[in-house]
Short mmCIF file of C-alpha atoms and ligand atoms in Angstrom, two decimals:
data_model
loop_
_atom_site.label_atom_id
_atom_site.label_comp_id
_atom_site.label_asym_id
_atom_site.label_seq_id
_atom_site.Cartn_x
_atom_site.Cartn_y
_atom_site.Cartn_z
CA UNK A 1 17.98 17.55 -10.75
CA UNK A 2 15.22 15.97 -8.82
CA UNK A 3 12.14 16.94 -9.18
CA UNK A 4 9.32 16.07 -6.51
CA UNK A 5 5.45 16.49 -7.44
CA UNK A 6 3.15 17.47 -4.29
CA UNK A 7 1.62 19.75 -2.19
CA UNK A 8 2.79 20.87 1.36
CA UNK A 9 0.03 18.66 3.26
CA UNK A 10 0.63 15.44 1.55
CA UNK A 11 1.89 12.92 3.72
CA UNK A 12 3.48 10.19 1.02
CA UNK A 13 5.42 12.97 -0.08
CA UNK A 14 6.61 14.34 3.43
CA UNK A 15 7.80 10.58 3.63
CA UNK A 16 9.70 10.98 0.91
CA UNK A 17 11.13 14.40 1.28
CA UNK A 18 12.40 13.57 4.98
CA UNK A 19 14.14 10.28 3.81
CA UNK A 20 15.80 12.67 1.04
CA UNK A 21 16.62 15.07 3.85
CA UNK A 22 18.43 12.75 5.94
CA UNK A 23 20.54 11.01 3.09
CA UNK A 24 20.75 14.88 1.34
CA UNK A 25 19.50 14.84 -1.32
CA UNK A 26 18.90 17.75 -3.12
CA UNK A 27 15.10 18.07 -5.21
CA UNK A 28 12.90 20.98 -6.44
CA UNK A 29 9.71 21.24 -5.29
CA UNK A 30 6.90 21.12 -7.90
CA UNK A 31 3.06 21.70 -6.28
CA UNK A 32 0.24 19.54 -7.16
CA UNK A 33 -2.89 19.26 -6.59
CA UNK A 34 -3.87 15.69 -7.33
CA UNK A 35 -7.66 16.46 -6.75
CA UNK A 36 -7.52 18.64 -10.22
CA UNK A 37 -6.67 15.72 -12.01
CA UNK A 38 -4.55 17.63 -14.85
CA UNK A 39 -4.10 15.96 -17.94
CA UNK A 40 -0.33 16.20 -18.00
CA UNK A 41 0.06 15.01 -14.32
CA UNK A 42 -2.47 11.61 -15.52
CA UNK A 43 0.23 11.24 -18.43
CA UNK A 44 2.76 10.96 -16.13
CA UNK A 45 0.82 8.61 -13.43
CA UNK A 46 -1.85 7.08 -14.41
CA UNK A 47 -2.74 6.87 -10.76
CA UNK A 48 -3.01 10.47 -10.17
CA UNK A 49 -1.35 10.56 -7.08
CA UNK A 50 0.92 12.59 -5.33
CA UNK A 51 4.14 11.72 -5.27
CA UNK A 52 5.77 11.33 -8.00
CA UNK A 53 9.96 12.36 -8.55
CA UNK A 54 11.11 13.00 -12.02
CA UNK A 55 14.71 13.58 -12.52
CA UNK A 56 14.64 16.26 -15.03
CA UNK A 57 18.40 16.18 -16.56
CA UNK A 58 18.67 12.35 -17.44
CA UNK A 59 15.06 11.74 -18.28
CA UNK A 60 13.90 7.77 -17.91
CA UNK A 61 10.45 6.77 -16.35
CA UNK A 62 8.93 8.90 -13.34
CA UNK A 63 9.11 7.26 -9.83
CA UNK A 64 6.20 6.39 -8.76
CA UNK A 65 4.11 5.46 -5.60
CA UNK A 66 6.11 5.86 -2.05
CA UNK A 67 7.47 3.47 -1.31
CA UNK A 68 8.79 2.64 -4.45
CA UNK A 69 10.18 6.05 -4.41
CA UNK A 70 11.49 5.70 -1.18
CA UNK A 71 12.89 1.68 -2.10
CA UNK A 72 14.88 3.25 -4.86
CA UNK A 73 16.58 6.17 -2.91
CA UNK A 74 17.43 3.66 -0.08
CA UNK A 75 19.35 0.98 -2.91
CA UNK A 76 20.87 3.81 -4.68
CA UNK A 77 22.38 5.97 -1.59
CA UNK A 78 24.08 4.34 0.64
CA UNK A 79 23.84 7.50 3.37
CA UNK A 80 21.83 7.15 6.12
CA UNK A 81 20.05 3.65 5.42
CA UNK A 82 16.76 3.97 6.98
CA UNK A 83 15.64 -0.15 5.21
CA UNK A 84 18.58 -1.28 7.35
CA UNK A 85 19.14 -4.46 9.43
CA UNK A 86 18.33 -7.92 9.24
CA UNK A 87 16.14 -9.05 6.59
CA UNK A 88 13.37 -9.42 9.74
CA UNK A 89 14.35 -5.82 10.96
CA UNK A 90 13.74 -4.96 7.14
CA UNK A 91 10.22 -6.45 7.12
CA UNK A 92 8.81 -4.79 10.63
CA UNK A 93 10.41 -1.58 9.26
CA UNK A 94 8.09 -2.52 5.96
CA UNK A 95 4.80 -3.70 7.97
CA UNK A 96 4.86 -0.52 9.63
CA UNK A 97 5.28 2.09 6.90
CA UNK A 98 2.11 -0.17 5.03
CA UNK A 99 0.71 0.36 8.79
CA UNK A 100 0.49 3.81 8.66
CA UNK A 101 0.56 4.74 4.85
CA UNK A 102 -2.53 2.70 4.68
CA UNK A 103 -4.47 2.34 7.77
CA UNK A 104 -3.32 6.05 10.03
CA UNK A 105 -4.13 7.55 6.50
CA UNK A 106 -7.56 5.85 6.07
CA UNK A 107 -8.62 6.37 9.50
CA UNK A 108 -7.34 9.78 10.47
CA UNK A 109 -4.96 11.97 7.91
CA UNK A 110 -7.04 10.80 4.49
CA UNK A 111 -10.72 11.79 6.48
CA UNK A 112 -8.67 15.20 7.78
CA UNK A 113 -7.74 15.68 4.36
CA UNK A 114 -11.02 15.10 2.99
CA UNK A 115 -13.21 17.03 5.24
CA UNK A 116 -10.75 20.44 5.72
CA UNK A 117 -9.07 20.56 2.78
CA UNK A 118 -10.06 18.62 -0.62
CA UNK A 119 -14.00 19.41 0.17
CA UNK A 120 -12.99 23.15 0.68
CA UNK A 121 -10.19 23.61 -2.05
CA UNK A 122 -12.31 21.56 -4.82
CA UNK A 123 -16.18 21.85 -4.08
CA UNK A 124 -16.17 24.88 -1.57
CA UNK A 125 -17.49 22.95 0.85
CA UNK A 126 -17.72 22.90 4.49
CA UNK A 127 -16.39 20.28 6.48
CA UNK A 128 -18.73 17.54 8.55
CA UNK A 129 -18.56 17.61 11.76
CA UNK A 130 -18.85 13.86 12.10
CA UNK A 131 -15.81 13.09 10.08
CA UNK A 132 -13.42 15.69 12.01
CA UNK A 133 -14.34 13.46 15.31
CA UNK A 134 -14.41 10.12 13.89
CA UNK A 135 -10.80 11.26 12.98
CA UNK A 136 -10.14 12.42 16.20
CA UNK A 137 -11.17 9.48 18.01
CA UNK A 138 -9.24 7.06 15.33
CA UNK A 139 -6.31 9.08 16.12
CA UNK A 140 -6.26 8.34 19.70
CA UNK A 141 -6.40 4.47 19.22
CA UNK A 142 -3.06 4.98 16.81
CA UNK A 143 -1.34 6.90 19.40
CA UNK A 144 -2.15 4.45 21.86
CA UNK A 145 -0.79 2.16 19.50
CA UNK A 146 3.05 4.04 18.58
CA UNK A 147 2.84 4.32 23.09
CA UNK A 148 2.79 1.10 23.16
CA UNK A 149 5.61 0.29 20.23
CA UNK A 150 7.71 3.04 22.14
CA UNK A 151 7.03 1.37 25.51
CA UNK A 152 9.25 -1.42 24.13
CA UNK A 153 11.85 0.40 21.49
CA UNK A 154 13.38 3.71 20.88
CA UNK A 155 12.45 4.32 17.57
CA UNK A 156 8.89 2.53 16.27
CA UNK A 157 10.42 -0.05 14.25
CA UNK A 158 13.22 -1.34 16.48
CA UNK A 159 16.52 0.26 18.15
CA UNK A 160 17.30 2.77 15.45
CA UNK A 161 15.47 5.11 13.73
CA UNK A 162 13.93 3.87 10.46
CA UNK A 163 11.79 4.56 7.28
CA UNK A 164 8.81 3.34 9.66
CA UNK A 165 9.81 6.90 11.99
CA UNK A 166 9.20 8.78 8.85
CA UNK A 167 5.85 7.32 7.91
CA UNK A 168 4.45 8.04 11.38
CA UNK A 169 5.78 11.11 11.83
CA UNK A 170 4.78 12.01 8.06
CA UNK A 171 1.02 11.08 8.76
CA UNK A 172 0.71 12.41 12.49
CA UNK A 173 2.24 16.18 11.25
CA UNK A 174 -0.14 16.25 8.58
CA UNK A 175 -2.98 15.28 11.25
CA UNK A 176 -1.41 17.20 13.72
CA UNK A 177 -1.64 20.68 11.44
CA UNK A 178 -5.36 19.77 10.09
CA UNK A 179 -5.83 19.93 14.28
CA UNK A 180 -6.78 16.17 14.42
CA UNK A 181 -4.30 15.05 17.29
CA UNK A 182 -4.90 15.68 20.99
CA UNK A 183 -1.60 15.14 22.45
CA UNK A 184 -2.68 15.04 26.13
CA UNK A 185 -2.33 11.36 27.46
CA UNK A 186 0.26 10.75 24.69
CA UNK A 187 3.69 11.37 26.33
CA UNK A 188 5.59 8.37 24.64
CA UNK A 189 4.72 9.48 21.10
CA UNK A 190 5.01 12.99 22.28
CA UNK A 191 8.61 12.70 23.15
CA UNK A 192 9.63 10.53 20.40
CA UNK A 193 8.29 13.22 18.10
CA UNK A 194 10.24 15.95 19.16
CA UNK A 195 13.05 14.47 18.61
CA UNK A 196 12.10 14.07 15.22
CA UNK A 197 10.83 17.66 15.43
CA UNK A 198 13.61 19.16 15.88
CA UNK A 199 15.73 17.29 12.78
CA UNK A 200 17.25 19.77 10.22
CA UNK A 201 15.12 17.02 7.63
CA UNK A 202 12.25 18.21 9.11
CA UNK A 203 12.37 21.35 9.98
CA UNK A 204 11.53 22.99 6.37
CA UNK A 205 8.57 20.78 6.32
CA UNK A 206 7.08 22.41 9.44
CA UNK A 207 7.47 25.61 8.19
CA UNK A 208 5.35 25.42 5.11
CA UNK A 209 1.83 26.53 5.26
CA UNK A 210 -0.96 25.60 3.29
CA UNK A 211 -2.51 28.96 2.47
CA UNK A 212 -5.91 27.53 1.23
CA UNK A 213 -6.64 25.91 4.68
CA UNK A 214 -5.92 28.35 7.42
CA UNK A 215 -3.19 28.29 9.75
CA UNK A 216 -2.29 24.71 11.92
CA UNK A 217 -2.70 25.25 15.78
CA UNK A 218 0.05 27.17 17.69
CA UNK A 219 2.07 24.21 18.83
CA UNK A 220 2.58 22.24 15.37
CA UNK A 221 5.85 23.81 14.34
CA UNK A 222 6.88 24.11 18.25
CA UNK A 223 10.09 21.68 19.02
CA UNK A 224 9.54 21.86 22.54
CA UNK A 225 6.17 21.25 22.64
CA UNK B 1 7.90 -24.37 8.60
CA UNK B 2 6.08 -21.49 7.15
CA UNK B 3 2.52 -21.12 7.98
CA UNK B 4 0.60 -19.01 5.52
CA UNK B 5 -2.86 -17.43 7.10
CA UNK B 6 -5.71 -16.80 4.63
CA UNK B 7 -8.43 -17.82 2.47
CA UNK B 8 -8.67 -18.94 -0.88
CA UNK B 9 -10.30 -15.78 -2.60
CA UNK B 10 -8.08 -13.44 -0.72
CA UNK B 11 -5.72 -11.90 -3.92
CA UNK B 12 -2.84 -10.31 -1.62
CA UNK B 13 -2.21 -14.15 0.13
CA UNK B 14 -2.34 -15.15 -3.59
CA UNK B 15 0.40 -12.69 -4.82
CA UNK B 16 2.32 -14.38 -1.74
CA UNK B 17 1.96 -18.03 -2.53
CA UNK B 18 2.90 -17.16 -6.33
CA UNK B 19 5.90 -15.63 -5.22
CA UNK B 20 6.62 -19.01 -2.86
CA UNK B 21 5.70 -21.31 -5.09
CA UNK B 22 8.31 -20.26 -7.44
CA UNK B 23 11.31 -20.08 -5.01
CA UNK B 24 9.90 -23.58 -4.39
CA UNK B 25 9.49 -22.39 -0.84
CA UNK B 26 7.50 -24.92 1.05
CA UNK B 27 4.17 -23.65 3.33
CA UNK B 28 1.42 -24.77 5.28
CA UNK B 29 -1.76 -23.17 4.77
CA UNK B 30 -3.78 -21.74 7.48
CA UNK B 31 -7.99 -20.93 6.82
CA UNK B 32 -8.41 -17.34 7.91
CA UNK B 33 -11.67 -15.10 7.45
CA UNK B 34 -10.39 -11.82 8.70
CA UNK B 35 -13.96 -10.13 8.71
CA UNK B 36 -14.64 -12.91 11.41
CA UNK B 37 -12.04 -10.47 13.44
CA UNK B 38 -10.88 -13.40 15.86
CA UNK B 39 -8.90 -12.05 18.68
CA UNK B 40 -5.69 -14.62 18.43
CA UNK B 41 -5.40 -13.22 15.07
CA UNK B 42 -5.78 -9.40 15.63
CA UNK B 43 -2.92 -10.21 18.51
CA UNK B 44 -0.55 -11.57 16.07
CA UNK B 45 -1.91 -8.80 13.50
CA UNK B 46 -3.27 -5.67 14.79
CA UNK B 47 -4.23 -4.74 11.22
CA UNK B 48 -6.43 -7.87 10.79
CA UNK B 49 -5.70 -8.65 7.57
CA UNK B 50 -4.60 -11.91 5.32
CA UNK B 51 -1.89 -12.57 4.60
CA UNK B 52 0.38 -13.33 7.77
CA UNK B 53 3.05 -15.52 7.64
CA UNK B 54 4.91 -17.25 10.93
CA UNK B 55 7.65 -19.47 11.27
CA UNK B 56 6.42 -22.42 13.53
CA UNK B 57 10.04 -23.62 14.30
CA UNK B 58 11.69 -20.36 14.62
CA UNK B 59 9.21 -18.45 16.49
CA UNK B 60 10.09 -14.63 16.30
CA UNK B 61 7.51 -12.07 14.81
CA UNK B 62 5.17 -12.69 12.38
CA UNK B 63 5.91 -11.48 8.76
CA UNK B 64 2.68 -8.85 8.10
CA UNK B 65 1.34 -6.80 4.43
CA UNK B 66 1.95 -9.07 1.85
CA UNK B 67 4.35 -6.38 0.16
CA UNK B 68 6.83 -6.66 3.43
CA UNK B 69 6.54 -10.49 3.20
CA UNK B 70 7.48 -10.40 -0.69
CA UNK B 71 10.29 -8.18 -0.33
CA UNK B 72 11.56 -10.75 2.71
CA UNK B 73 11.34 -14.02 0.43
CA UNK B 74 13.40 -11.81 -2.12
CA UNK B 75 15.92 -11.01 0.03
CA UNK B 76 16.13 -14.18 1.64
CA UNK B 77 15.92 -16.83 -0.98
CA UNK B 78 18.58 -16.57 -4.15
CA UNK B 79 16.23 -18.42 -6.35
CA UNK B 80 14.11 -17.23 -8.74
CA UNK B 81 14.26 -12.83 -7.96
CA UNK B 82 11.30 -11.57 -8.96
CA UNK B 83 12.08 -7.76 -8.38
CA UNK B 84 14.89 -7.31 -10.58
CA UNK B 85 17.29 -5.63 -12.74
CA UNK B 86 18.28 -1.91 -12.25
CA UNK B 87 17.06 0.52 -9.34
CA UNK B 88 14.78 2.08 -11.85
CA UNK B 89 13.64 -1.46 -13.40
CA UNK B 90 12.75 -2.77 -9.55
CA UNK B 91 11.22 0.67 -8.89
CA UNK B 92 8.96 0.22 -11.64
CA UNK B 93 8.24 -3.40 -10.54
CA UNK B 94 7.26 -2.04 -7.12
CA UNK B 95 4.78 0.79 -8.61
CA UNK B 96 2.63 -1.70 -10.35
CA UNK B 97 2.56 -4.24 -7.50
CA UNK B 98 1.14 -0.55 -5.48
CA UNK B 99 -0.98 -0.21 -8.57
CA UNK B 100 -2.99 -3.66 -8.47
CA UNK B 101 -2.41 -3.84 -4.78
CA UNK B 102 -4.53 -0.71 -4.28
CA UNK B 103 -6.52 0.62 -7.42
CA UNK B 104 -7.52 -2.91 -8.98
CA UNK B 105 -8.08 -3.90 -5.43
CA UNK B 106 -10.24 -0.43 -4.48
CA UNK B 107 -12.02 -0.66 -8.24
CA UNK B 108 -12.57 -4.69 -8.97
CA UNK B 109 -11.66 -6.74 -6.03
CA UNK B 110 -12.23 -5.28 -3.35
CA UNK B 111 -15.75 -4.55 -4.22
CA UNK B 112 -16.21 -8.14 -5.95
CA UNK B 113 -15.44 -9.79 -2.41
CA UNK B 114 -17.50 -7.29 -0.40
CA UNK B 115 -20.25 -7.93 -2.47
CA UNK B 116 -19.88 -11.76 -3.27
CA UNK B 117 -18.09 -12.73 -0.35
CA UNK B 118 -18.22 -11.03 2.84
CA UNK B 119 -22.02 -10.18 2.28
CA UNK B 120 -22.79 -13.48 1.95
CA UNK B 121 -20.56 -15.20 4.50
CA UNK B 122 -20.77 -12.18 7.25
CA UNK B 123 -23.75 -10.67 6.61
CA UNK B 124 -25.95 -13.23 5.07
CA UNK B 125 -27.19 -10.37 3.12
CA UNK B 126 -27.11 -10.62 -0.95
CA UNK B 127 -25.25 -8.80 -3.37
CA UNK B 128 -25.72 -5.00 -4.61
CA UNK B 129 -26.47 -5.23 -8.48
CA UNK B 130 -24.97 -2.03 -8.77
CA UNK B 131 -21.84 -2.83 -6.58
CA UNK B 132 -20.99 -5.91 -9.25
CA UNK B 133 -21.47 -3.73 -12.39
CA UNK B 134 -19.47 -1.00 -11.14
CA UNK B 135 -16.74 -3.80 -11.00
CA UNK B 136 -16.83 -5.54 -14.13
CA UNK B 137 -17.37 -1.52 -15.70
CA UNK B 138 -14.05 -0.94 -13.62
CA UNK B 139 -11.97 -4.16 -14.76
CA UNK B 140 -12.45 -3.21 -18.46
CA UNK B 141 -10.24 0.03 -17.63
CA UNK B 142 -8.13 -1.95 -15.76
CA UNK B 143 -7.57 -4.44 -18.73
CA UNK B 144 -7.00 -1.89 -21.02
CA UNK B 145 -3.92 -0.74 -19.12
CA UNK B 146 -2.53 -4.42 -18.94
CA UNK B 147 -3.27 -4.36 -22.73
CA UNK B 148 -1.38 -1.36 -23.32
CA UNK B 149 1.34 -2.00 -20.69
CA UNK B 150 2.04 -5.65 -23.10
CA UNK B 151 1.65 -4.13 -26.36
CA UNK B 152 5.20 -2.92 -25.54
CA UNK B 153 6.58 -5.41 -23.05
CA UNK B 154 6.32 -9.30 -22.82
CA UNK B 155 5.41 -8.86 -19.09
CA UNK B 156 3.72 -6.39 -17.08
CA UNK B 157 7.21 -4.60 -15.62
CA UNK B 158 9.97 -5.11 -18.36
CA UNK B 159 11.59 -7.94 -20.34
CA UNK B 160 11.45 -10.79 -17.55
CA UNK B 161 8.57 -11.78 -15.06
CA UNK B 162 7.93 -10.16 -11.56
CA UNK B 163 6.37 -9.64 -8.94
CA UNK B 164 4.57 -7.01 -10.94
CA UNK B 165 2.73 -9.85 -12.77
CA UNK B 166 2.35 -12.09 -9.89
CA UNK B 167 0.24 -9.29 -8.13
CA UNK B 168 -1.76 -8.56 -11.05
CA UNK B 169 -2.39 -12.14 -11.99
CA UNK B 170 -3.52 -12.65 -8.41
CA UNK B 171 -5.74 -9.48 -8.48
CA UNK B 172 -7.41 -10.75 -11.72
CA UNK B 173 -7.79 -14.79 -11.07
CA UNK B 174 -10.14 -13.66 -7.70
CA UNK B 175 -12.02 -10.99 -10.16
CA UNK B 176 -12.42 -13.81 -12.50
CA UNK B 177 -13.73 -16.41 -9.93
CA UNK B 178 -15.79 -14.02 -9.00
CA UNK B 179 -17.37 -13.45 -12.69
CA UNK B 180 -15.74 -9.98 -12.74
CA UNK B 181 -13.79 -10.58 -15.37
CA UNK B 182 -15.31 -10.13 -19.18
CA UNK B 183 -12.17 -11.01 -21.40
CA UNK B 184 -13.50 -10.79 -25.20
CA UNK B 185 -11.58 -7.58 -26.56
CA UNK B 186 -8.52 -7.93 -23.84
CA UNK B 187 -6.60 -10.60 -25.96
CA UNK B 188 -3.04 -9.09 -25.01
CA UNK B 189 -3.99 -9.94 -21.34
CA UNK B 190 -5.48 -13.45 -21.93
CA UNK B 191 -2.33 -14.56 -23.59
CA UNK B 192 0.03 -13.07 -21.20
CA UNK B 193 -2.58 -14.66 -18.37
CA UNK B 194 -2.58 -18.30 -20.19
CA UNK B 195 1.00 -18.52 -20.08
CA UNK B 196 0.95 -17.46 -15.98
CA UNK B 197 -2.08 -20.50 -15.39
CA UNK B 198 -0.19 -22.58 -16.80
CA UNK B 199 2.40 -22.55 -14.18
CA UNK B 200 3.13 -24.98 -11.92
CA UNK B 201 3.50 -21.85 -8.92
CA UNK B 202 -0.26 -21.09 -10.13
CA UNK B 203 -1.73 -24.56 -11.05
CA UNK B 204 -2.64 -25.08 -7.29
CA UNK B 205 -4.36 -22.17 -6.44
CA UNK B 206 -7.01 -22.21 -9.39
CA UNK B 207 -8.04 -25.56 -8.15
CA UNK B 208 -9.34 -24.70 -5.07
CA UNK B 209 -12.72 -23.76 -4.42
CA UNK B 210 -14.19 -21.43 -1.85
CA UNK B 211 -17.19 -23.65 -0.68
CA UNK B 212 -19.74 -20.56 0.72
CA UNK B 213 -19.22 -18.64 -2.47
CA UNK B 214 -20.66 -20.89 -5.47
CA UNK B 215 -18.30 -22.37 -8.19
CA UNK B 216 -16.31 -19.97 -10.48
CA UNK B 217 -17.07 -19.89 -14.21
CA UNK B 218 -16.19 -22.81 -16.28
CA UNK B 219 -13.32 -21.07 -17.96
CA UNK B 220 -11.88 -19.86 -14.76
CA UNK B 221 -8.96 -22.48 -14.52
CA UNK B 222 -8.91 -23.59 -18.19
CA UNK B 223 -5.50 -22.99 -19.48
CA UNK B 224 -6.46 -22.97 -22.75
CA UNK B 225 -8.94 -20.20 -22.46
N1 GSH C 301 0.13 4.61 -2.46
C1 GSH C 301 0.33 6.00 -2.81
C2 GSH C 301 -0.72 6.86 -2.13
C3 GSH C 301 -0.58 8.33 -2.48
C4 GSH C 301 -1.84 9.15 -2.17
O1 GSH C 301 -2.87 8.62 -1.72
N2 GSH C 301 -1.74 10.47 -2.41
C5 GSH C 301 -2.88 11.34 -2.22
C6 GSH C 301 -2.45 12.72 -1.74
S1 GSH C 301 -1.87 12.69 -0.08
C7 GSH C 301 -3.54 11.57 -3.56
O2 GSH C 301 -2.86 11.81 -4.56
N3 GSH C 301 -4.88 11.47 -3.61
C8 GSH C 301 -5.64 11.70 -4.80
C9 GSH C 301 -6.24 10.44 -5.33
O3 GSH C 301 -6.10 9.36 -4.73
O4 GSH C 301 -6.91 10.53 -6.39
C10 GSH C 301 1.73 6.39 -2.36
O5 GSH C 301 2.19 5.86 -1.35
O6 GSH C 301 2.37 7.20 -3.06
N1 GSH C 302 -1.88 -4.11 2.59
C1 GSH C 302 -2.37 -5.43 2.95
C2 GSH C 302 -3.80 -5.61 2.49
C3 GSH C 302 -4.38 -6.95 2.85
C4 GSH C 302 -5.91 -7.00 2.77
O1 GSH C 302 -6.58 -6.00 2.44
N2 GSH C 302 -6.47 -8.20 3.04
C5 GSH C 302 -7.90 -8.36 3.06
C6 GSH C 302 -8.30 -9.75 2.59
S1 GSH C 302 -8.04 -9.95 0.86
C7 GSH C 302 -8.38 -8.27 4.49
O2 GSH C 302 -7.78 -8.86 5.37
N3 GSH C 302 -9.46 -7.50 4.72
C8 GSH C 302 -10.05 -7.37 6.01
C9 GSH C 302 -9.85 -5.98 6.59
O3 GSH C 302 -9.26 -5.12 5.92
O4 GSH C 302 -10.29 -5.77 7.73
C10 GSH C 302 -1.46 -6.46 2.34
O5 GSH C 302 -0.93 -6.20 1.24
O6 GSH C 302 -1.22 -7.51 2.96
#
């Protein structure tokens, strides 16, 4: 059995669990909170980051980091290849996850996470107003961004839907519960994620709450919104 | 032809060239200072960062994140595979290359360059005292792990060499340019670092110099050291 270490607002791991989804595979959800840095957690990765899969019948070295986690289920299940194409399809899928696993989550999901959740969870501290709009704003210039990728493809990476989809769609649901996306003005990446939305991989994920941090606005779980 | 943009110093354009240099893949190198931000290279890069590779002949897009360009050379070019072996020995190639990539970047080279190199050439401002000790304080954890990581394999990842050492040897040689690098009590790590120098794939790049910076220490590109 798989084993996936994370917590429900993490947006690696939603990466992760919607690529699972879609090639179905089954895992058991384990919650961490990487901010509590427990010792057992730091044995396993040294990082201490969220996520991390374990497979708890044959043992072996945890996954780790992912894409690396997300690398190994696309070589080792051939369902619903998501790394597909030619080897420069492959690479514009790749430039895009690091895209928005690196720079959506520095600008807007990591500050979101920072300010409304990690500062209030760990120090009981209220968030700053500055870095809820400095999110805001960076979130704007990334939607303008996956417009203007949609302007010229049907999914972000190319003409089928790709690892690159979940990424995005990973980071912007995590921004869009922490109430960090306006989606007024937005109507490419609007429709695009609905139809991710409404995906049975996806689903679940939308209908997990994070109790510590108050409820996301009324449209997040909304397919039709 | 392959045309390589970056800048001597920069460590994920050196993890790159490594990997070229030993799938004997010919380049041309092109001098980029991202922090400059020029605009012909945030249209061929909306990220803004080194490395980007093109292909002047073919045209197409540009291959951007140095992880997406690694994982095309690997796929494209039989010669010399550098992530290797089973799923699980490839996924644990592909968590340390996230490992130096990000946390020996964020804790020692990142900071090194900020302070030593875009300070200076940017900013003309000098260098935070406290900015370069928290480095070198950093890069003794960092060495540790490498110590322990080859106290039970010959290279970073497993039994053969990877990319996993490529993008740690890159990560360290710009540390150790910088004088980031104190290597008395890290002997496991100078070994397995000797027998990387002295590589013809690596041979080049410790013989350049980054003029605006000041000369690395005399060790720096001393096999023997
Ligand atoms: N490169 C990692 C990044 C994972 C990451 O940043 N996870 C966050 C939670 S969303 C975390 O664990 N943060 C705590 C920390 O960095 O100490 C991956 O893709 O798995
Ligand atoms: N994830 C990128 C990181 C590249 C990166 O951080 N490059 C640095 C130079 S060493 C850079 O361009 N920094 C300028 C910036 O981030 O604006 C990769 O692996 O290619």
């Amino acid at each position: 059995m798989w084993q996936l270490y994370q917590f429900p607002l993490c947006p690696f791991s939603r990466k992760v669990r919607l690529l699972l989804g879609e090639k179905g595979v089954g895992y058991e959800l384990v919650r961490e909170h990487p901010w509590e840095r427990r010792d057992e957690f730091l044995d396993m990765n040294p990082a201490g980051q969220t996520p991390v899969v374990v497979d708890t019948q044959r043992g072996g070295q945890p996954l780790i980091d992912s894409l690396a986690i997300c690398e190994y289920f696309e070589e080792t299940v051939d369902k619903a290849a998501m790394i597909n194409g030619t080897a420069a399809n492959r690479a514009e899928v790749r430039r895009l996850v690091a895209w928005f696993d690196n720079h959506f989550y520095r600008d807007v999901t990591g500050l979101l996470l920072h300010e409304r959740v990690v500062k209030r969870v760990a120090h009981r501290a209220a968030p700053d107003a500055k870095g809820l709009r400095d999110a805001m704003k960076n979130a704007v210039g990334h939607l303008d961004y996956t417009d203007y990728l949609l302007d010229h493809r049907n999914w972000l990476a190319g003409a089928t839907m790709s690892l690159a989809d979940f990424a995005a769609a990973a980071q912007i649901s995590v921004a869009d519960y922490l109430g960090g996306i306006d989606w007024k003005g937005h109507e490419q990446t609007a429709r695009w994620y609905r139809g991710l939305k409404s995906r049975p991989s996806f689903r679940p994920l939308l209908a997990e709450r994070m109790e510590m941090v108050g409820p996301p606005p009324a449209h997040y779980d909304n397919v039709d919104f």
